[in-house]
CSV table of C-alpha atoms in Angstrom, one decimal:
chain,number,residue,atom,x,y,z
A,1074,VAL,CA,-127.0,61.7,32.0
A,1075,ALA,CA,-129.1,59.5,29.9
A,1076,ILE,CA,-127.3,60.9,26.8
A,1077,CYS,CA,-123.9,60.3,28.5
A,1078,VAL,CA,-124.9,56.7,29.2
A,1079,HIS,CA,-126.3,56.1,25.7
A,1080,PHE,CA,-122.9,57.5,24.2
A,1081,GLY,CA,-121.0,55.0,26.6
A,1082,ILE,CA,-123.2,52.1,25.4
A,1083,THR,CA,-123.1,52.7,21.7
A,1084,VAL,CA,-119.4,53.5,21.6
A,1085,GLY,CA,-118.6,50.4,23.9
A,1086,CYS,CA,-120.6,48.2,21.7
A,1087,ASP,CA,-119.2,49.5,18.2
A,1088,ILE,CA,-115.5,49.3,19.7
A,1089,GLY,CA,-116.3,45.8,21.3
A,1090,ILE,CA,-117.7,44.5,18.0
A,1091,SER,CA,-114.9,46.1,15.9
A,1092,LEU,CA,-112.2,44.6,18.0
A,1093,ASN,CA,-114.1,41.1,17.8
A,1094,PHE,CA,-114.1,40.8,21.8
A,1095,TRP,CA,-117.2,38.5,21.4
A,1096,LYS,CA,-115.7,36.3,18.7
A,1097,PRO,CA,-118.1,33.3,19.5
A,1098,LEU,CA,-121.3,35.6,19.1
A,1099,GLY,CA,-120.0,37.0,16.0
A,1100,ARG,CA,-122.5,37.9,13.2
A,1101,SER,CA,-125.5,37.4,15.3
A,1102,LEU,CA,-124.3,40.0,17.9
A,1103,VAL,CA,-123.9,42.6,15.2
A,1104,ILE,CA,-127.3,41.8,13.7
A,1105,ILE,CA,-129.0,42.1,17.2
A,1106,CYS,CA,-127.2,45.4,17.9
A,1107,GLN,CA,-128.0,46.9,14.7
A,1108,SER,CA,-131.5,45.7,14.4
A,1109,ILE,CA,-132.1,47.2,18.1
A,1110,PHE,CA,-131.0,50.6,16.8
A,1111,ILE,CA,-133.0,50.3,13.7
A,1112,ALA,CA,-135.9,49.6,15.8
A,1113,TRP,CA,-134.9,52.8,18.0
A,1114,GLY,CA,-134.9,55.0,15.1
A,1115,MET,CA,-138.2,53.6,13.7
A,1116,VAL,CA,-139.8,54.4,17.3
A,1117,LEU,CA,-138.2,57.9,17.4
A,1118,PHE,CA,-139.4,58.6,13.7
A,1119,CYS,CA,-143.1,57.3,14.4
A,1120,ALA,CA,-143.4,59.0,18.0
A,1121,PHE,CA,-142.1,62.6,16.7
A,1122,GLY,CA,-144.1,62.0,13.5
A,1123,TRP,CA,-147.3,61.5,15.6
A,1124,ILE,CA,-146.6,64.4,17.9
A,1125,GLY,CA,-145.9,66.7,15.2
A,1126,TRP,CA,-149.0,65.6,13.2
A,1127,LEU,CA,-151.0,66.3,16.7
A,1128,LEU,CA,-149.3,69.8,17.0
A,1129,TYR,CA,-150.3,70.7,13.3
A,1130,LYS,CA,-154.0,69.4,14.0
A,1131,GLN,CA,-154.1,71.5,17.3
A,1132,PHE,CA,-153.1,74.6,15.3
A,1133,GLN,CA,-155.6,74.1,12.5
A,1134,ALA,CA,-158.1,73.5,15.4
A,1135,SER,CA,-157.2,76.5,17.2
A,1136,SER,CA,-156.7,78.6,14.4
A,1137,LYS,CA,-160.3,77.9,12.9
A,1138,LEU,CA,-161.9,78.5,16.2
A,1139,ARG,CA,-160.2,81.8,16.6
A,1140,ASN,CA,-160.6,82.8,13.0
A,1141,GLY,CA,-164.3,82.2,13.2
A,1142,ALA,CA,-164.7,84.7,16.0
A,1143,ASN,CA,-162.4,87.2,14.3
A,1144,THR,CA,-164.3,87.8,11.2
A,1145,THR,CA,-164.4,91.0,9.1
A,1146,LYS,CA,-167.4,92.6,8.1
A,1147,VAL,CA,-167.1,90.9,4.6
A,1148,GLY,CA,-167.1,87.7,6.2
A,1149,LYS,CA,-163.6,86.6,5.5
A,1150,ALA,CA,-161.2,85.4,8.5
A,1151,SER,CA,-158.5,87.8,9.4
A,1152,PRO,CA,-154.8,86.3,9.4
A,1153,ASN,CA,-153.7,85.1,12.4
A,1154,SER,CA,-150.0,85.2,12.5
A,1155,THR,CA,-149.6,85.1,16.4
A,1156,GLU,CA,-151.3,81.7,16.6
A,1157,TRP,CA,-148.7,80.3,14.1
A,1158,GLU,CA,-145.8,82.0,16.1
A,1159,ARG,CA,-146.9,80.2,19.3
A,1160,TYR,CA,-147.0,76.6,17.5
A,1161,ARG,CA,-143.9,77.2,15.2
A,1162,ARG,CA,-140.9,76.7,17.7
A,1163,PRO,CA,-142.3,73.3,18.8
A,1164,PHE,CA,-143.4,72.3,15.5
A,1165,VAL,CA,-139.9,72.7,14.0
A,1166,ILE,CA,-138.2,71.0,16.8
A,1167,VAL,CA,-140.6,68.0,16.6
A,1168,CYS,CA,-139.9,68.0,12.8
A,1169,LEU,CA,-136.3,68.0,13.2
A,1170,ALA,CA,-136.6,65.2,15.8
A,1171,THR,CA,-138.6,63.2,13.4
A,1172,LEU,CA,-135.9,63.6,10.6
A,1173,SER,CA,-133.4,62.6,13.2
A,1174,GLY,CA,-135.3,59.4,13.7
A,1175,LEU,CA,-135.3,58.8,10.0
A,1176,GLY,CA,-131.6,59.6,9.9
A,1177,VAL,CA,-131.0,57.2,12.8
A,1178,MET,CA,-132.8,54.3,10.8
A,1179,ILE,CA,-130.8,55.3,7.6
A,1180,VAL,CA,-127.5,55.2,9.1
A,1181,TYR,CA,-127.8,52.0,11.2
A,1182,ILE,CA,-129.3,50.2,7.9
A,1183,TYR,CA,-126.1,51.5,6.2
A,1184,GLY,CA,-124.0,50.1,9.1
A,1185,LEU,CA,-125.6,46.8,8.9
A,1186,VAL,CA,-125.6,46.3,5.1
A,1187,ILE,CA,-122.6,48.3,4.2
A,1188,VAL,CA,-120.1,48.2,7.1
A,1189,TYR,CA,-120.8,44.8,8.8
A,1190,HIS,CA,-122.0,42.8,6.1
A,1191,LYS,CA,-119.1,40.8,5.7
A,1192,PHE,CA,-117.9,41.2,9.4
A,1193,PRO,CA,-116.9,38.8,11.0
A,1194,ALA,CA,-117.4,35.7,8.5
A,1195,ASP,CA,-115.0,36.9,5.9
A,1196,SER,CA,-112.7,39.2,7.9
A,1197,PRO,CA,-111.6,40.0,11.3
A,1198,HIS,CA,-112.6,43.6,11.1
A,1199,PRO,CA,-114.8,45.8,9.0
A,1200,GLU,CA,-113.3,48.0,6.1
A,1201,PRO,CA,-111.9,51.1,7.7
A,1202,TRP,CA,-113.4,53.9,5.8
A,1203,ALA,CA,-116.7,52.5,5.6
A,1204,TRP,CA,-116.5,52.0,9.5
A,1205,TRP,CA,-115.2,55.5,10.1
A,1206,SER,CA,-117.9,57.2,7.9
A,1207,TYR,CA,-120.3,55.2,9.7
A,1208,GLN,CA,-119.2,56.1,13.1
A,1209,THR,CA,-118.9,59.9,12.2
A,1210,MET,CA,-122.3,59.9,10.8
A,1211,SER,CA,-123.7,58.2,13.9
A,1212,ARG,CA,-121.9,60.6,16.3
A,1213,LEU,CA,-122.9,63.7,14.5
A,1214,LEU,CA,-126.4,62.4,14.3
A,1215,GLU,CA,-126.6,61.8,18.2
A,1216,LEU,CA,-124.9,65.1,18.8
A,1217,PHE,CA,-127.6,66.9,16.7
A,1218,MET,CA,-130.2,65.0,18.7
A,1219,ALA,CA,-128.7,65.7,21.9
A,1220,SER,CA,-128.5,69.5,21.3
A,1221,LEU,CA,-132.1,69.5,20.1
A,1222,ILE,CA,-133.2,67.9,23.2
A,1223,THR,CA,-131.1,70.4,25.2
A,1224,TYR,CA,-132.5,73.2,23.0
A,1225,ALA,CA,-136.2,72.2,23.6
């Protein structure tokens, strides 16, 4: 439900801005919406990065603890691949989510700087190819994040 609401709000804002529904607000509305999405991408990037770092530290701590108990006669720790298998899937998912947050920031910065930089001051609509590429990248990234959340 939350993903569908997010899609509806995002598409509604983008279509409303591109069709110039809110002409009196103009450029300030574009800047506000894009800034909110850039901040959201930064929150996703930082939060998932922190979670990934915590998972990595937890893996290191449990691996050291377990390897300390499983030493051979020579004193070297035996390799523990089952411990890594336990942390691998969540760690990969969190890393992909972190990269998705970074992607959100990059795509919306692209939208603010390239797509909407002249809109609506110089022209009534953004350039079509820049707008379509921006929308396509945004939707593909959102679909990837939704499928990642569904898979997790």
